[in-house]
Amino acid sequence: MEFNGFIDCHNHLADPMFTDDIHNVVDNARQAGVVAALVCAETPSDIPKVLRLCETFPDILLPCLGIHPVQKNADDIERCVTLQDFEMAVSEIEKHAHKICAIGEVGLDFQPRITPGAEHKEAQRAVLKAQVELAAKYDLPLNVHSRSAGRPTIAALKEFGAKNVLLHAFDGRPSIAMEGVKEGYFFSIPPSIVRSEQKGKLIKQLPMEHILLETDSPALSPVKGERNVPSNVQISCDYIAKEKGLTVQEVKRITTENALKLFPKLKELLK
């Protein structure tokens, strides 16, 4: 099964930054050759927004539902996730398990301002473990965040028995990423690679069989401070092609084949 198009394996199109022009953003993605885009939830309140958005564009958008390691207080201040956050969301995730593409965005985020103490890291590990178990229950892949926590995230995923894993915008060392490759994990590359020495080093090491494309829109734009959009997935593809000595068409084909392996629901969307 071959598809001549890009798959954006991780974005946040339900973000308020897209409220005013989401139709244009999706149309531009189609015109750029994007055939599918995975829209991730981060908080319990994101879940209905992500589902609604994907129902509005059912031919191109697929939902991923999960609880991110960083949550926000009522006054919009970021804080560490708790098990209560997951418990608020789990029934909605389970209710829609048949239609979601992955459990995500989940993971660990060990920025010191988010995890000042060991108890915060343990809380994140507990929430990640619960979501790895949820993914196993419904035979779903995981769409994983690992900011400032590359090694601990891969170690936790192995410890918890995670099977089908995408590590999005991995910010750890290539040697740590290769531990994930040994486990069969995939890594998605955002357009910010054009301004990231770390991601440039990462792409040199990663085998093509483990690489996917993403944008993380509205974040990780090729131009710092600008809103990112799914059509920029082409920029990731072009960069990888240049680094790997492949044609853009080859990178597009291989990353799409990899996405179809990791995310079986894509086959239903693209058939």
PDB file of C-alpha atoms in Angstrom, residues 16-160:
ATOM      1  CA  PRO A  16      -6.536  28.542  20.100  1.00  0.00           C
ATOM      2  CA  MET A  17      -3.868  29.912  17.706  1.00  0.00           C
ATOM      3  CA  PHE A  18      -5.805  28.172  14.893  1.00  0.00           C
ATOM      4  CA  THR A  19      -9.336  29.196  15.879  1.00  0.00           C
ATOM      5  CA  ASP A  20      -9.692  31.982  13.315  1.00  0.00           C
ATOM      6  CA  ASP A  21      -8.248  30.290  10.217  1.00  0.00           C
ATOM      7  CA  ILE A  22      -8.334  26.519  10.722  1.00  0.00           C
ATOM      8  CA  HIS A  23     -10.040  25.955   7.344  1.00  0.00           C
ATOM      9  CA  ASN A  24      -7.240  27.804   5.543  1.00  0.00           C
ATOM     10  CA  VAL A  25      -4.585  25.942   7.537  1.00  0.00           C
ATOM     11  CA  VAL A  26      -6.095  22.564   6.596  1.00  0.00           C
ATOM     12  CA  ASP A  27      -6.573  23.597   2.953  1.00  0.00           C
ATOM     13  CA  ASN A  28      -2.943  24.749   2.761  1.00  0.00           C
ATOM     14  CA  ALA A  29      -1.831  21.431   4.249  1.00  0.00           C
ATOM     15  CA  ARG A  30      -3.757  19.537   1.568  1.00  0.00           C
ATOM     16  CA  GLN A  31      -2.251  21.694  -1.175  1.00  0.00           C
ATOM     17  CA  ALA A  32       1.238  21.009   0.239  1.00  0.00           C
ATOM     18  CA  GLY A  33       0.607  17.272  -0.096  1.00  0.00           C
ATOM     19  CA  VAL A  34      -0.312  16.397   3.492  1.00  0.00           C
ATOM     20  CA  VAL A  35      -2.659  13.383   3.341  1.00  0.00           C
ATOM     21  CA  ALA A  36      -3.064  12.891   7.101  1.00  0.00           C
ATOM     22  CA  ALA A  37      -2.332  14.778  10.315  1.00  0.00           C
ATOM     23  CA  LEU A  38      -2.512  13.459  13.884  1.00  0.00           C
ATOM     24  CA  VAL A  39      -3.996  16.011  16.297  1.00  0.00           C
ATOM     25  CA  CYS A  40      -2.893  15.501  19.913  1.00  0.00           C
ATOM     26  CA  ALA A  41      -4.693  16.409  23.127  1.00  0.00           C
ATOM     27  CA  GLU A  42      -2.730  17.549  26.187  1.00  0.00           C
ATOM     28  CA  THR A  43      -5.346  18.222  28.883  1.00  0.00           C
ATOM     29  CA  PRO A  44      -8.772  16.833  29.838  1.00  0.00           C
ATOM     30  CA  SER A  45     -10.414  19.958  28.380  1.00  0.00           C
ATOM     31  CA  ASP A  46      -8.602  19.430  25.049  1.00  0.00           C
ATOM     32  CA  ILE A  47     -10.329  16.104  24.419  1.00  0.00           C
ATOM     33  CA  PRO A  48     -13.709  17.378  23.150  1.00  0.00           C
ATOM     34  CA  LYS A  49     -11.970  20.092  21.095  1.00  0.00           C
ATOM     35  CA  VAL A  50      -9.679  17.560  19.374  1.00  0.00           C
ATOM     36  CA  LEU A  51     -12.584  15.193  18.678  1.00  0.00           C
ATOM     37  CA  ARG A  52     -14.745  18.015  17.282  1.00  0.00           C
ATOM     38  CA  LEU A  53     -11.956  19.254  15.027  1.00  0.00           C
ATOM     39  CA  CYS A  54     -11.251  15.777  13.641  1.00  0.00           C
ATOM     40  CA  GLU A  55     -14.975  15.271  12.978  1.00  0.00           C
ATOM     41  CA  THR A  56     -14.955  18.552  11.001  1.00  0.00           C
ATOM     42  CA  PHE A  57     -12.110  17.317   8.742  1.00  0.00           C
ATOM     43  CA  PRO A  58     -12.553  13.526   8.801  1.00  0.00           C
ATOM     44  CA  ASP A  59     -10.683  12.959   5.526  1.00  0.00           C
ATOM     45  CA  ILE A  60      -7.356  14.306   6.839  1.00  0.00           C
ATOM     46  CA  LEU A  61      -7.320  14.709  10.659  1.00  0.00           C
ATOM     47  CA  LEU A  62      -7.093  11.874  13.197  1.00  0.00           C
ATOM     48  CA  PRO A  63      -7.298  12.293  16.987  1.00  0.00           C
ATOM     49  CA  CYS A  64      -4.724  11.238  19.587  1.00  0.00           C
ATOM     50  CA  LEU A  65      -6.045  11.479  23.161  1.00  0.00           C
ATOM     51  CA  GLY A  66      -3.893  11.556  26.273  1.00  0.00           C
ATOM     52  CA  ILE A  67      -2.660  13.634  29.201  1.00  0.00           C
ATOM     53  CA  HIS A  68       0.571  15.601  28.848  1.00  0.00           C
ATOM     54  CA  PRO A  69       3.116  15.739  31.711  1.00  0.00           C
ATOM     55  CA  VAL A  70       2.659  19.540  31.916  1.00  0.00           C
ATOM     56  CA  GLN A  71      -0.781  20.851  32.860  1.00  0.00           C
ATOM     57  CA  LYS A  72      -2.081  24.339  33.701  1.00  0.00           C
ATOM     58  CA  ASN A  73      -3.740  25.823  36.778  1.00  0.00           C
ATOM     59  CA  ALA A  74      -6.937  27.860  36.510  1.00  0.00           C
ATOM     60  CA  ASP A  75      -4.769  30.992  36.240  1.00  0.00           C
ATOM     61  CA  ASP A  76      -2.908  29.486  33.227  1.00  0.00           C
ATOM     62  CA  ILE A  77       0.316  28.795  35.160  1.00  0.00           C
ATOM     63  CA  GLU A  78       2.050  25.588  34.059  1.00  0.00           C
ATOM     64  CA  ARG A  79       2.401  22.801  36.629  1.00  0.00           C
ATOM     65  CA  CYS A  80       3.281  19.124  36.871  1.00  0.00           C
ATOM     66  CA  VAL A  81       0.610  16.566  35.979  1.00  0.00           C
ATOM     67  CA  THR A  82      -1.110  14.521  38.713  1.00  0.00           C
ATOM     68  CA  LEU A  83      -2.933  11.192  38.616  1.00  0.00           C
ATOM     69  CA  GLN A  84      -6.142  13.167  39.188  1.00  0.00           C
ATOM     70  CA  ASP A  85      -5.646  14.853  35.802  1.00  0.00           C
ATOM     71  CA  PHE A  86      -5.497  11.433  34.153  1.00  0.00           C
ATOM     72  CA  GLU A  87      -8.485  10.169  36.139  1.00  0.00           C
ATOM     73  CA  MET A  88     -10.532  13.148  34.897  1.00  0.00           C
ATOM     74  CA  ALA A  89      -9.820  12.105  31.297  1.00  0.00           C
ATOM     75  CA  VAL A  90      -9.656   8.319  31.249  1.00  0.00           C
ATOM     76  CA  SER A  91     -13.371   7.608  30.762  1.00  0.00           C
ATOM     77  CA  GLU A  92     -13.533   9.962  27.749  1.00  0.00           C
ATOM     78  CA  ILE A  93     -10.412   8.416  26.246  1.00  0.00           C
ATOM     79  CA  GLU A  94     -11.835   4.913  26.699  1.00  0.00           C
ATOM     80  CA  LYS A  95     -15.181   5.959  25.265  1.00  0.00           C
ATOM     81  CA  HIS A  96     -13.464   7.021  22.031  1.00  0.00           C
ATOM     82  CA  ALA A  97     -10.705   4.370  21.964  1.00  0.00           C
ATOM     83  CA  HIS A  98     -12.185   2.812  18.801  1.00  0.00           C
ATOM     84  CA  LYS A  99     -11.682   6.005  16.791  1.00  0.00           C
ATOM     85  CA  ILE A 100      -8.379   7.398  18.088  1.00  0.00           C
ATOM     86  CA  CYS A 101      -5.061   6.915  16.327  1.00  0.00           C
ATOM     87  CA  ALA A 102      -2.880   6.813  19.461  1.00  0.00           C
ATOM     88  CA  ILE A 103      -2.720   7.600  23.161  1.00  0.00           C
ATOM     89  CA  GLY A 104      -1.051  10.991  23.295  1.00  0.00           C
ATOM     90  CA  GLU A 105       0.383  13.325  23.997  1.00  0.00           C
ATOM     91  CA  VAL A 106       1.911  11.523  26.962  1.00  0.00           C
ATOM     92  CA  GLY A 107       5.408  11.354  28.440  1.00  0.00           C
ATOM     93  CA  LEU A 108       7.847  13.003  30.829  1.00  0.00           C
ATOM     94  CA  ASP A 109       8.968  16.633  31.106  1.00  0.00           C
ATOM     95  CA  PHE A 110      11.778  17.174  33.592  1.00  0.00           C
ATOM     96  CA  GLN A 111      12.294  20.910  33.158  1.00  0.00           C
ATOM     97  CA  PRO A 112      13.265  22.068  36.689  1.00  0.00           C
ATOM     98  CA  ARG A 113      10.400  24.573  36.882  1.00  0.00           C
ATOM     99  CA  ILE A 114       7.910  21.737  36.226  1.00  0.00           C
ATOM    100  CA  THR A 115       9.577  19.048  38.349  1.00  0.00           C
ATOM    101  CA  PRO A 116      11.358  20.839  41.218  1.00  0.00           C
ATOM    102  CA  GLY A 117      11.201  17.716  43.411  1.00  0.00           C
ATOM    103  CA  ALA A 118      11.491  13.933  43.123  1.00  0.00           C
ATOM    104  CA  GLU A 119       7.766  13.617  43.910  1.00  0.00           C
ATOM    105  CA  HIS A 120       6.918  15.514  40.725  1.00  0.00           C
ATOM    106  CA  LYS A 121       8.987  13.131  38.609  1.00  0.00           C
ATOM    107  CA  GLU A 122       7.297  10.179  40.304  1.00  0.00           C
ATOM    108  CA  ALA A 123       3.862  11.698  39.583  1.00  0.00           C
ATOM    109  CA  GLN A 124       4.759  11.980  35.898  1.00  0.00           C
ATOM    110  CA  ARG A 125       6.016   8.394  35.829  1.00  0.00           C
ATOM    111  CA  ALA A 126       2.772   7.177  37.430  1.00  0.00           C
ATOM    112  CA  VAL A 127       0.660   9.016  34.831  1.00  0.00           C
ATOM    113  CA  LEU A 128       2.840   7.694  32.005  1.00  0.00           C
ATOM    114  CA  LYS A 129       2.580   4.121  33.357  1.00  0.00           C
ATOM    115  CA  ALA A 130      -1.221   4.392  33.505  1.00  0.00           C
ATOM    116  CA  GLN A 131      -1.325   5.572  29.889  1.00  0.00           C
ATOM    117  CA  VAL A 132       1.086   2.866  28.660  1.00  0.00           C
ATOM    118  CA  GLU A 133      -1.297   0.355  30.249  1.00  0.00           C
ATOM    119  CA  LEU A 134      -4.276   2.064  28.599  1.00  0.00           C
ATOM    120  CA  ALA A 135      -2.552   1.872  25.205  1.00  0.00           C
ATOM    121  CA  ALA A 136      -1.883  -1.852  25.734  1.00  0.00           C
ATOM    122  CA  LYS A 137      -5.515  -2.451  26.743  1.00  0.00           C
ATOM    123  CA  TYR A 138      -6.797  -0.999  23.445  1.00  0.00           C
ATOM    124  CA  ASP A 139      -3.823  -2.030  21.291  1.00  0.00           C
ATOM    125  CA  LEU A 140      -2.981   1.598  20.483  1.00  0.00           C
ATOM    126  CA  PRO A 141       0.406   3.228  19.869  1.00  0.00           C
ATOM    127  CA  LEU A 142       1.816   6.015  22.057  1.00  0.00           C
ATOM    128  CA  ASN A 143       2.631   9.577  20.928  1.00  0.00           C
ATOM    129  CA  VAL A 144       5.329  10.597  23.422  1.00  0.00           C
ATOM    130  CA  HIS A 145       6.849  13.821  24.785  1.00  0.00           C
ATOM    131  CA  SER A 146      10.273  13.691  26.479  1.00  0.00           C
ATOM    132  CA  ARG A 147      11.509  17.238  27.063  1.00  0.00           C
ATOM    133  CA  SER A 148      14.654  17.383  29.216  1.00  0.00           C
ATOM    134  CA  ALA A 149      13.981  13.699  29.915  1.00  0.00           C
ATOM    135  CA  GLY A 150      15.234  11.674  26.956  1.00  0.00           C
ATOM    136  CA  ARG A 151      16.975   8.913  28.889  1.00  0.00           C
ATOM    137  CA  PRO A 152      14.356   8.642  31.694  1.00  0.00           C
ATOM    138  CA  THR A 153      11.510   8.513  29.144  1.00  0.00           C
ATOM    139  CA  ILE A 154      13.051   5.677  27.128  1.00  0.00           C
ATOM    140  CA  ALA A 155      13.938   3.838  30.354  1.00  0.00           C
ATOM    141  CA  ALA A 156      10.368   4.237  31.662  1.00  0.00           C
ATOM    142  CA  LEU A 157       8.798   3.104  28.382  1.00  0.00           C
ATOM    143  CA  LYS A 158      10.979  -0.032  28.462  1.00  0.00           C
ATOM    144  CA  GLU A 159      10.200  -0.635  32.151  1.00  0.00           C
ATOM    145  CA  PHE A 160       6.446  -0.266  31.573  1.00  0.00           C
TER     146      PHE A 160
END
